[in-house]
PDB file of C-alpha atoms in Angstrom:
ATOM      1  CA  MET A   1       0.079   0.277   0.125  1.00  0.00           C
ATOM      2  CA  THR A   2       2.090   2.932  -1.390  1.00  0.00           C
ATOM      3  CA  ALA A   3       1.085   6.346  -2.590  1.00  0.00           C
ATOM      4  CA  ALA A   4       3.089   9.135  -4.448  1.00  0.00           C
ATOM      5  CA  GLY A   5       2.255  12.727  -4.737  1.00  0.00           C
ATOM      6  CA  GLU A   6      -1.138  13.781  -3.536  1.00  0.00           C
ATOM      7  CA  PRO A   7      -3.110  11.852  -1.047  1.00  0.00           C
ATOM      8  CA  ARG A   8      -5.888   9.299  -2.424  1.00  0.00           C
ATOM      9  CA  VAL A   9      -9.303   9.609  -1.520  1.00  0.00           C
ATOM     10  CA  VAL A  10     -11.056   6.926   0.396  1.00  0.00           C
ATOM     11  CA  ALA A  11     -14.708   7.525   0.997  1.00  0.00           C
ATOM     12  CA  HIS A  12     -15.433   6.791   4.630  1.00  0.00           C
ATOM     13  CA  ARG A  13     -18.593   4.598   4.849  1.00  0.00           C
ATOM     14  CA  GLY A  14     -19.132   5.864   1.501  1.00  0.00           C
ATOM     15  CA  ALA A  15     -20.171   9.380   0.528  1.00  0.00           C
ATOM     16  CA  SER A  16     -21.669   9.504   4.159  1.00  0.00           C
ATOM     17  CA  ALA A  17     -22.034  13.230   4.180  1.00  0.00           C
ATOM     18  CA  ALA A  18     -24.653  13.043   1.434  1.00  0.00           C
ATOM     19  CA  ARG A  19     -26.212   9.456   1.737  1.00  0.00           C
ATOM     20  CA  ALA A  20     -26.887   7.100   4.846  1.00  0.00           C
ATOM     21  CA  GLU A  21     -23.622   5.556   5.861  1.00  0.00           C
ATOM     22  CA  HIS A  22     -22.886   1.992   4.561  1.00  0.00           C
ATOM     23  CA  THR A  23     -25.591   2.112   1.917  1.00  0.00           C
ATOM     24  CA  LEU A  24     -25.344   1.240  -1.619  1.00  0.00           C
ATOM     25  CA  ALA A  25     -26.501   4.678  -2.543  1.00  0.00           C
ATOM     26  CA  ALA A  26     -23.394   6.334  -0.393  1.00  0.00           C
ATOM     27  CA  TYR A  27     -20.941   3.906  -1.958  1.00  0.00           C
ATOM     28  CA  GLU A  28     -22.286   4.508  -5.758  1.00  0.00           C
ATOM     29  CA  LEU A  29     -22.090   8.580  -4.993  1.00  0.00           C
ATOM     30  CA  ALA A  30     -18.774   8.001  -3.935  1.00  0.00           C
ATOM     31  CA  LEU A  31     -17.554   6.055  -7.030  1.00  0.00           C
ATOM     32  CA  GLN A  32     -19.274   8.960  -9.085  1.00  0.00           C
ATOM     33  CA  GLU A  33     -17.568  11.444  -7.413  1.00  0.00           C
ATOM     34  CA  GLY A  34     -14.211   9.869  -8.151  1.00  0.00           C
ATOM     35  CA  ALA A  35     -13.104   8.230  -4.925  1.00  0.00           C
ATOM     36  CA  ASP A  36      -9.911   6.135  -5.105  1.00  0.00           C
ATOM     37  CA  GLY A  37     -10.956   3.932  -2.438  1.00  0.00           C
ATOM     38  CA  LEU A  38     -14.207   2.844  -0.457  1.00  0.00           C
ATOM     39  CA  GLU A  39     -14.102   2.385   3.335  1.00  0.00           C
ATOM     40  CA  CYS A  40     -16.516   0.081   5.376  1.00  0.00           C
ATOM     41  CA  ASP A  41     -16.724  -1.632   8.719  1.00  0.00           C
ATOM     42  CA  VAL A  42     -18.148  -5.165   8.993  1.00  0.00           C
ATOM     43  CA  ARG A  43     -19.428  -7.187  11.677  1.00  0.00           C
ATOM     44  CA  LEU A  44     -20.622 -11.175  11.741  1.00  0.00           C
ATOM     45  CA  THR A  45     -24.427 -11.814  12.196  1.00  0.00           C
ATOM     46  CA  ARG A  46     -25.536 -14.865  14.264  1.00  0.00           C
ATOM     47  CA  ASP A  47     -25.720 -17.009  11.407  1.00  0.00           C
ATOM     48  CA  GLY A  48     -22.307 -15.826  10.233  1.00  0.00           C
ATOM     49  CA  HIS A  49     -22.578 -13.285   7.435  1.00  0.00           C
ATOM     50  CA  LEU A  50     -20.407 -10.242   7.269  1.00  0.00           C
ATOM     51  CA  VAL A  51     -22.569  -7.205   6.894  1.00  0.00           C
ATOM     52  CA  CYS A  52     -21.390  -3.279   6.670  1.00  0.00           C
ATOM     53  CA  ILE A  53     -22.406  -1.939   9.938  1.00  0.00           C
ATOM     54  CA  HIS A  54     -20.183   0.352  12.256  1.00  0.00           C
ATOM     55  CA  ASP A  55     -21.848   0.151  15.794  1.00  0.00           C
ATOM     56  CA  ARG A  56     -22.466  -3.137  17.770  1.00  0.00           C
ATOM     57  CA  THR A  57     -26.160  -2.296  17.502  1.00  0.00           C
ATOM     58  CA  VAL A  58     -28.331  -1.294  14.653  1.00  0.00           C
ATOM     59  CA  ASP A  59     -30.219   1.116  17.169  1.00  0.00           C
ATOM     60  CA  ARG A  60     -28.542   4.467  15.394  1.00  0.00           C
ATOM     61  CA  THR A  61     -28.331   3.555  11.975  1.00  0.00           C
ATOM     62  CA  SER A  62     -31.723   1.642  11.217  1.00  0.00           C
ATOM     63  CA  THR A  63     -35.456   1.398  12.057  1.00  0.00           C
ATOM     64  CA  GLY A  64     -34.765  -1.609  14.512  1.00  0.00           C
ATOM     65  CA  SER A  65     -32.767  -2.146  17.602  1.00  0.00           C
ATOM     66  CA  GLY A  66     -30.634  -4.978  18.949  1.00  0.00           C
ATOM     67  CA  LEU A  67     -27.064  -6.367  18.737  1.00  0.00           C
ATOM     68  CA  VAL A  68     -25.873  -7.120  15.157  1.00  0.00           C
ATOM     69  CA  SER A  69     -24.078 -10.352  16.622  1.00  0.00           C
ATOM     70  CA  GLU A  70     -27.499 -11.517  18.136  1.00  0.00           C
ATOM     71  CA  MET A  71     -29.539 -11.276  14.845  1.00  0.00           C
ATOM     72  CA  THR A  72     -29.675 -13.006  11.648  1.00  0.00           C
ATOM     73  CA  LEU A  73     -29.120 -11.859   8.167  1.00  0.00           C
ATOM     74  CA  ALA A  74     -32.568 -12.277   7.404  1.00  0.00           C
ATOM     75  CA  GLN A  75     -33.594 -10.123  10.395  1.00  0.00           C
ATOM     76  CA  LEU A  76     -31.160  -7.494   9.778  1.00  0.00           C
ATOM     77  CA  GLY A  77     -32.733  -7.489   6.342  1.00  0.00           C
ATOM     78  CA  GLU A  78     -35.998  -6.483   7.317  1.00  0.00           C
ATOM     79  CA  LEU A  79     -34.976  -3.193   8.624  1.00  0.00           C
ATOM     80  CA  ASP A  80     -34.315   0.181   6.721  1.00  0.00           C
ATOM     81  CA  TYR A  81     -31.018   1.904   6.994  1.00  0.00           C
ATOM     82  CA  GLY A  82     -31.903   4.993   4.970  1.00  0.00           C
ATOM     83  CA  THR A  83     -33.329   7.988   5.743  1.00  0.00           C
ATOM     84  CA  PRO A  84     -36.681   9.618   5.501  1.00  0.00           C
ATOM     85  CA  GLY A  85     -37.690   9.700   2.045  1.00  0.00           C
ATOM     86  CA  GLU A  86     -34.602   7.574   0.928  1.00  0.00           C
ATOM     87  CA  PRO A  87     -35.002   4.162   2.106  1.00  0.00           C
ATOM     88  CA  ALA A  88     -32.255   1.812   2.046  1.00  0.00           C
ATOM     89  CA  CYS A  89     -31.300  -2.098   2.312  1.00  0.00           C
ATOM     90  CA  LEU A  90     -28.770  -3.940   4.537  1.00  0.00           C
ATOM     91  CA  LEU A  91     -25.619  -3.955   2.567  1.00  0.00           C
ATOM     92  CA  THR A  92     -23.416  -7.157   3.002  1.00  0.00           C
ATOM     93  CA  LEU A  93     -19.723  -7.065   2.381  1.00  0.00           C
ATOM     94  CA  ARG A  94     -20.045  -9.398  -0.551  1.00  0.00           C
ATOM     95  CA  GLN A  95     -22.404  -6.805  -2.000  1.00  0.00           C
ATOM     96  CA  LEU A  96     -19.795  -3.926  -1.577  1.00  0.00           C
ATOM     97  CA  ILE A  97     -17.131  -6.199  -3.138  1.00  0.00           C
ATOM     98  CA  GLU A  98     -19.124  -6.660  -6.065  1.00  0.00           C
ATOM     99  CA  LEU A  99     -19.764  -3.334  -6.779  1.00  0.00           C
ATOM    100  CA  THR A 100     -16.119  -2.455  -6.371  1.00  0.00           C
ATOM    101  CA  LEU A 101     -14.890  -4.927  -8.751  1.00  0.00           C
ATOM    102  CA  ASP A 102     -17.589  -4.093 -11.265  1.00  0.00           C
ATOM    103  CA  TRP A 103     -16.532  -0.458 -11.397  1.00  0.00           C
ATOM    104  CA  THR A 104     -14.566  -0.677 -14.433  1.00  0.00           C
ATOM    105  CA  SER A 105     -13.831   3.426 -14.982  1.00  0.00           C
ATOM    106  CA  ARG A 106     -10.843   2.910 -12.835  1.00  0.00           C
ATOM    107  CA  PRO A 107      -9.431   0.733 -10.094  1.00  0.00           C
ATOM    108  CA  VAL A 108     -10.686   1.323  -6.614  1.00  0.00           C
ATOM    109  CA  LYS A 109      -9.598  -0.033  -3.483  1.00  0.00           C
ATOM    110  CA  LEU A 110     -11.506  -1.565  -0.816  1.00  0.00           C
ATOM    111  CA  PHE A 111     -10.646  -0.446   2.861  1.00  0.00           C
ATOM    112  CA  VAL A 112     -12.182  -3.299   5.382  1.00  0.00           C
ATOM    113  CA  GLU A 113     -12.075  -2.721   9.086  1.00  0.00           C
ATOM    114  CA  THR A 114     -12.796  -5.262  11.404  1.00  0.00           C
ATOM    115  CA  LYS A 115     -14.163  -4.162  14.694  1.00  0.00           C
ATOM    116  CA  HIS A 116     -13.109  -5.590  18.101  1.00  0.00           C
ATOM    117  CA  PRO A 117     -13.558  -6.557  20.821  1.00  0.00           C
ATOM    118  CA  VAL A 118     -16.590  -8.617  19.764  1.00  0.00           C
ATOM    119  CA  ARG A 119     -18.018 -11.849  20.723  1.00  0.00           C
ATOM    120  CA  TYR A 120     -16.872 -13.817  17.870  1.00  0.00           C
ATOM    121  CA  GLY A 121     -13.053 -12.587  17.943  1.00  0.00           C
ATOM    122  CA  GLY A 122     -10.802 -14.260  15.372  1.00  0.00           C
ATOM    123  CA  LEU A 123     -13.667 -15.736  13.422  1.00  0.00           C
ATOM    124  CA  VAL A 124     -14.357 -12.280  11.992  1.00  0.00           C
ATOM    125  CA  GLU A 125     -10.951 -12.092  10.096  1.00  0.00           C
ATOM    126  CA  ALA A 126     -11.206 -15.925   9.090  1.00  0.00           C
ATOM    127  CA  LYS A 127     -14.553 -14.994   7.591  1.00  0.00           C
ATOM    128  CA  LEU A 128     -13.227 -12.159   5.961  1.00  0.00           C
ATOM    129  CA  LEU A 129     -10.279 -13.851   4.318  1.00  0.00           C
ATOM    130  CA  ALA A 130     -12.589 -16.558   3.468  1.00  0.00           C
ATOM    131  CA  GLU A 131     -14.786 -13.760   1.564  1.00  0.00           C
ATOM    132  CA  LEU A 132     -12.031 -12.530  -0.174  1.00  0.00           C
ATOM    133  CA  ALA A 133     -10.486 -15.781  -1.411  1.00  0.00           C
ATOM    134  CA  ARG A 134     -14.043 -16.368  -3.046  1.00  0.00           C
ATOM    135  CA  PHE A 135     -13.294 -13.503  -5.183  1.00  0.00           C
ATOM    136  CA  ARG A 136      -9.437 -14.107  -5.446  1.00  0.00           C
ATOM    137  CA  LEU A 137      -8.681 -11.097  -3.665  1.00  0.00           C
ATOM    138  CA  ALA A 138      -6.699 -12.768  -0.590  1.00  0.00           C
ATOM    139  CA  THR A 139      -3.703 -13.649  -2.560  1.00  0.00           C
ATOM    140  CA  PRO A 140      -2.516 -10.532  -4.651  1.00  0.00           C
ATOM    141  CA  ALA A 141       0.514 -10.526  -6.783  1.00  0.00           C
ATOM    142  CA  SER A 142       1.893  -7.757  -4.401  1.00  0.00           C
ATOM    143  CA  ALA A 143       0.526  -5.568  -1.796  1.00  0.00           C
ATOM    144  CA  ASP A 144       0.861  -2.692  -4.081  1.00  0.00           C
ATOM    145  CA  PHE A 145      -1.503  -4.325  -6.513  1.00  0.00           C
ATOM    146  CA  SER A 146      -3.998  -5.518  -3.824  1.00  0.00           C
ATOM    147  CA  ARG A 147      -7.647  -4.459  -4.481  1.00  0.00           C
ATOM    148  CA  VAL A 148      -8.292  -4.765  -0.627  1.00  0.00           C
ATOM    149  CA  VAL A 149      -6.673  -3.379   2.437  1.00  0.00           C
ATOM    150  CA  VAL A 150      -7.617  -4.695   5.859  1.00  0.00           C
ATOM    151  CA  MET A 151      -7.792  -2.228   8.810  1.00  0.00           C
ATOM    152  CA  SER A 152      -8.403  -2.640  12.543  1.00  0.00           C
ATOM    153  CA  PHE A 153      -7.692  -0.942  15.783  1.00  0.00           C
ATOM    154  CA  SER A 154      -6.878  -4.499  17.072  1.00  0.00           C
ATOM    155  CA  ALA A 155      -3.232  -5.664  16.662  1.00  0.00           C
ATOM    156  CA  ALA A 156      -4.107  -9.026  17.210  1.00  0.00           C
ATOM    157  CA  ALA A 157      -6.686  -9.052  14.386  1.00  0.00           C
ATOM    158  CA  VAL A 158      -4.218  -6.976  11.896  1.00  0.00           C
ATOM    159  CA  TRP A 159      -1.327  -9.846  12.920  1.00  0.00           C
ATOM    160  CA  ARG A 160      -4.316 -12.920  12.125  1.00  0.00           C
ATOM    161  CA  VAL A 161      -4.471 -11.197   8.629  1.00  0.00           C
ATOM    162  CA  ARG A 162      -0.555 -10.774   8.252  1.00  0.00           C
ATOM    163  CA  ARG A 163       0.053 -14.439   9.219  1.00  0.00           C
ATOM    164  CA  SER A 164      -2.747 -16.071   7.083  1.00  0.00           C
ATOM    165  CA  ALA A 165      -2.565 -13.605   4.000  1.00  0.00           C
ATOM    166  CA  PRO A 166       1.152 -12.074   4.159  1.00  0.00           C
ATOM    167  CA  LEU A 167       0.292 -10.079   0.678  1.00  0.00           C
ATOM    168  CA  LEU A 168      -2.523  -8.244   1.907  1.00  0.00           C
ATOM    169  CA  PRO A 169      -1.717  -4.622   3.028  1.00  0.00           C
ATOM    170  CA  THR A 170      -2.666  -3.904   6.433  1.00  0.00           C
ATOM    171  CA  VAL A 171      -3.391  -0.817   8.497  1.00  0.00           C
ATOM    172  CA  LEU A 172      -3.025  -0.630  12.263  1.00  0.00           C
ATOM    173  CA  LEU A 173      -5.320   2.157  13.381  1.00  0.00           C
ATOM    174  CA  GLY A 174      -5.094   3.942  16.625  1.00  0.00           C
ATOM    175  CA  ASP A 175      -4.048   6.949  18.756  1.00  0.00           C
ATOM    176  CA  THR A 176      -2.269   5.164  21.901  1.00  0.00           C
ATOM    177  CA  SER A 177       1.168   6.010  22.890  1.00  0.00           C
ATOM    178  CA  ARG A 178       2.433   2.690  22.214  1.00  0.00           C
ATOM    179  CA  TYR A 179       1.139   3.009  18.751  1.00  0.00           C
ATOM    180  CA  LEU A 180       2.576   6.333  18.493  1.00  0.00           C
ATOM    181  CA  GLY A 181       6.127   4.673  19.113  1.00  0.00           C
ATOM    182  CA  GLY A 182       5.829   2.737  16.017  1.00  0.00           C
ATOM    183  CA  SER A 183       5.947  -0.595  18.341  1.00  0.00           C
ATOM    184  CA  ALA A 184       2.830  -2.222  17.595  1.00  0.00           C
ATOM    185  CA  ALA A 185       2.768  -1.660  14.096  1.00  0.00           C
ATOM    186  CA  THR A 186       6.303  -3.309  13.946  1.00  0.00           C
ATOM    187  CA  THR A 187       5.349  -6.122  16.074  1.00  0.00           C
ATOM    188  CA  VAL A 188       2.536  -6.956  14.057  1.00  0.00           C
ATOM    189  CA  GLY A 189       3.715  -6.276  10.273  1.00  0.00           C
ATOM    190  CA  ALA A 190       1.443  -3.609   9.612  1.00  0.00           C
ATOM    191  CA  THR A 191       2.137  -2.113   5.956  1.00  0.00           C
ATOM    192  CA  ALA A 192       0.467   1.354   7.143  1.00  0.00           C
ATOM    193  CA  ILE A 193      -0.257   3.392  10.372  1.00  0.00           C
ATOM    194  CA  GLY A 194      -3.671   4.808  10.791  1.00  0.00           C
ATOM    195  CA  PRO A 195      -3.888   7.995  13.105  1.00  0.00           C
ATOM    196  CA  SER A 196      -7.021  10.029  13.196  1.00  0.00           C
ATOM    197  CA  ILE A 197      -6.489  13.710  11.804  1.00  0.00           C
ATOM    198  CA  LEU A 198      -6.538  15.218  15.510  1.00  0.00           C
ATOM    199  CA  THR A 199      -3.392  12.915  16.308  1.00  0.00           C
ATOM    200  CA  LEU A 200      -1.893  13.825  13.222  1.00  0.00           C
ATOM    201  CA  ARG A 201      -2.354  17.470  13.992  1.00  0.00           C
ATOM    202  CA  GLN A 202      -0.443  16.958  17.250  1.00  0.00           C
ATOM    203  CA  HIS A 203       2.096  14.652  15.953  1.00  0.00           C
ATOM    204  CA  PRO A 204       2.811  15.509  12.325  1.00  0.00           C
ATOM    205  CA  GLU A 205       6.107  13.775  12.321  1.00  0.00           C
ATOM    206  CA  LEU A 206       4.329  10.608  12.459  1.00  0.00           C
ATOM    207  CA  VAL A 207       4.180  10.492   8.618  1.00  0.00           C
ATOM    208  CA  ASP A 208       7.810  10.766   7.934  1.00  0.00           C
ATOM    209  CA  LYS A 209       8.423   8.270  10.877  1.00  0.00           C
ATOM    210  CA  ALA A 210       6.152   5.845   9.104  1.00  0.00           C
ATOM    211  CA  ALA A 211       7.633   6.314   5.587  1.00  0.00           C
ATOM    212  CA  ALA A 212      11.405   5.866   6.981  1.00  0.00           C
ATOM    213  CA  ALA A 213      10.100   2.534   8.214  1.00  0.00           C
ATOM    214  CA  GLY A 214       8.285   1.660   4.914  1.00  0.00           C
ATOM    215  CA  ARG A 215       5.079   2.232   5.676  1.00  0.00           C
ATOM    216  CA  ALA A 216       2.201   4.267   4.321  1.00  0.00           C
ATOM    217  CA  THR A 217      -0.188   6.500   6.370  1.00  0.00           C
ATOM    218  CA  TYR A 218      -3.929   6.336   6.291  1.00  0.00           C
ATOM    219  CA  CYS A 219      -5.626   9.168   8.260  1.00  0.00           C
ATOM    220  CA  TRP A 220      -9.296   9.350   9.259  1.00  0.00           C
ATOM    221  CA  THR A 221     -11.961  11.091   9.216  1.00  0.00           C
ATOM    222  CA  VAL A 222     -10.277  14.318   7.005  1.00  0.00           C
ATOM    223  CA  ASP A 223     -13.169  16.705   6.032  1.00  0.00           C
ATOM    224  CA  ASP A 224     -11.862  20.165   7.116  1.00  0.00           C
ATOM    225  CA  PRO A 225     -10.351  21.769   3.878  1.00  0.00           C
ATOM    226  CA  ALA A 226      -7.302  22.890   6.072  1.00  0.00           C
ATOM    227  CA  ASP A 227      -7.056  19.096   7.256  1.00  0.00           C
ATOM    228  CA  VAL A 228      -7.126  18.227   3.801  1.00  0.00           C
ATOM    229  CA  GLU A 229      -4.327  20.533   2.970  1.00  0.00           C
ATOM    230  CA  LEU A 230      -2.436  19.322   6.062  1.00  0.00           C
ATOM    231  CA  CYS A 231      -2.407  15.985   4.922  1.00  0.00           C
ATOM    232  CA  ARG A 232      -1.334  16.833   1.280  1.00  0.00           C
ATOM    233  CA  ASP A 233       1.686  18.862   2.894  1.00  0.00           C
ATOM    234  CA  LEU A 234       2.814  16.155   5.155  1.00  0.00           C
ATOM    235  CA  GLY A 235       2.836  13.697   2.572  1.00  0.00           C
ATOM    236  CA  VAL A 236      -0.296  11.393   3.614  1.00  0.00           C
ATOM    237  CA  GLY A 237      -1.058   8.459   1.351  1.00  0.00           C
ATOM    238  CA  TRP A 238      -4.542   8.082   2.034  1.00  0.00           C
ATOM    239  CA  VAL A 239      -7.260  10.187   3.725  1.00  0.00           C
ATOM    240  CA  ALA A 240     -10.711   9.146   4.687  1.00  0.00           C
ATOM    241  CA  THR A 241     -13.340  11.247   4.323  1.00  0.00           C
ATOM    242  CA  ASN A 242     -17.278  11.718   4.494  1.00  0.00           C
ATOM    243  CA  HIS A 243     -17.029  14.132   1.438  1.00  0.00           C
ATOM    244  CA  PRO A 244     -15.046  12.341  -1.214  1.00  0.00           C
ATOM    245  CA  GLY A 245     -16.201  14.515  -4.127  1.00  0.00           C
ATOM    246  CA  ARG A 246     -15.267  17.746  -2.155  1.00  0.00           C
ATOM    247  CA  THR A 247     -12.103  16.410  -1.166  1.00  0.00           C
ATOM    248  CA  LYS A 248     -11.023  15.230  -4.640  1.00  0.00           C
ATOM    249  CA  LEU A 249     -11.944  18.772  -5.690  1.00  0.00           C
ATOM    250  CA  LEU A 250      -9.849  20.396  -3.125  1.00  0.00           C
ATOM    251  CA  LEU A 251      -6.755  18.382  -4.045  1.00  0.00           C
ATOM    252  CA  GLY A 252      -7.399  19.055  -7.692  1.00  0.00           C
ATOM    253  CA  ALA A 253      -7.524  22.896  -6.965  1.00  0.00           C
ATOM    254  CA  SER A 254      -4.278  22.727  -5.046  1.00  0.00           C
ATOM    255  CA  ARG A 255      -2.267  21.556  -7.941  1.00  0.00           C
ATOM    256  CA  GLY A 256      -3.908  23.637 -10.440  1.00  0.00           C
ATOM    257  CA  VAL A 257      -6.342  21.396 -12.119  1.00  0.00           C
TER     258      VAL A 257
END
C-alpha cells in the first residue's frame, strides 16, 4: 500500500455526508464523485454473514434495535438503513466487493475495518479472508496491486491477517502512546499506520517516521479543507473522508487542475 504525490481519497462509509452510511447509494455516489477507495466496517451476524455496519447495535443506523451479533442476516434485512424519503437495504460485504470490482472506470481499493472486541473474536478475520478468497482477492501478486486493504484498531486482528495472507496490505489504526511509538505496527507487521486527524495535527512527524520504516499513512476522518491541505503537505498516502467529491476537488485545486 503505497502512494506518491497527493493523497488518495477514501470514501468513509461511502459518501456518508450526503447519503446514509454503509448503503449502496452512499458507495455509488462515492464512485461517481471519483473516490480512489471505499471504506467499510464489518461485523458478523449470528448466522455467520459479514455485513457493513459500524456500531455493535443497529439502533443508530436503522429502524430497528438490537445487537448485530445476535441477529440473523434475514432479521437484519427486514430493517431500513436509509433516511426519511430515501429507504435503503442492508449492505453485505459481498455486495460491496461486487460493486467495487464491477466499477470499471478506474481501479478502486476497498478498505475493510474489522471491529473489536466482538463476541466472535478471530472468526471475523477468518470469515473475511474466506470471502476475499472467494473473489480471488486474498492473494494479490503484491501489496501494491491489492484491491483490498484490511484495517483494525486491534493489533491481534492485524497480526491474524498478516499471518494468514501476508501479501494483503494492512493498517493498524489507533492513537495510543504505544502505537505512536511505532512498536505495535512493527510487531504485527502492518504495512501502514492509521492515525486520526486529531493525532496527526498533534504529531505531524508520524508520516515521516512511518515512511522511514517503509509504511504508508492512512488518516481518518479528514473533512475540514485545512486538514486536507495538512495531509497533502505532510505526504499522507490516503485520507478517509465523508466528503469524497469535495475532497477530490480540493486536492485538484491545490495543484492547479
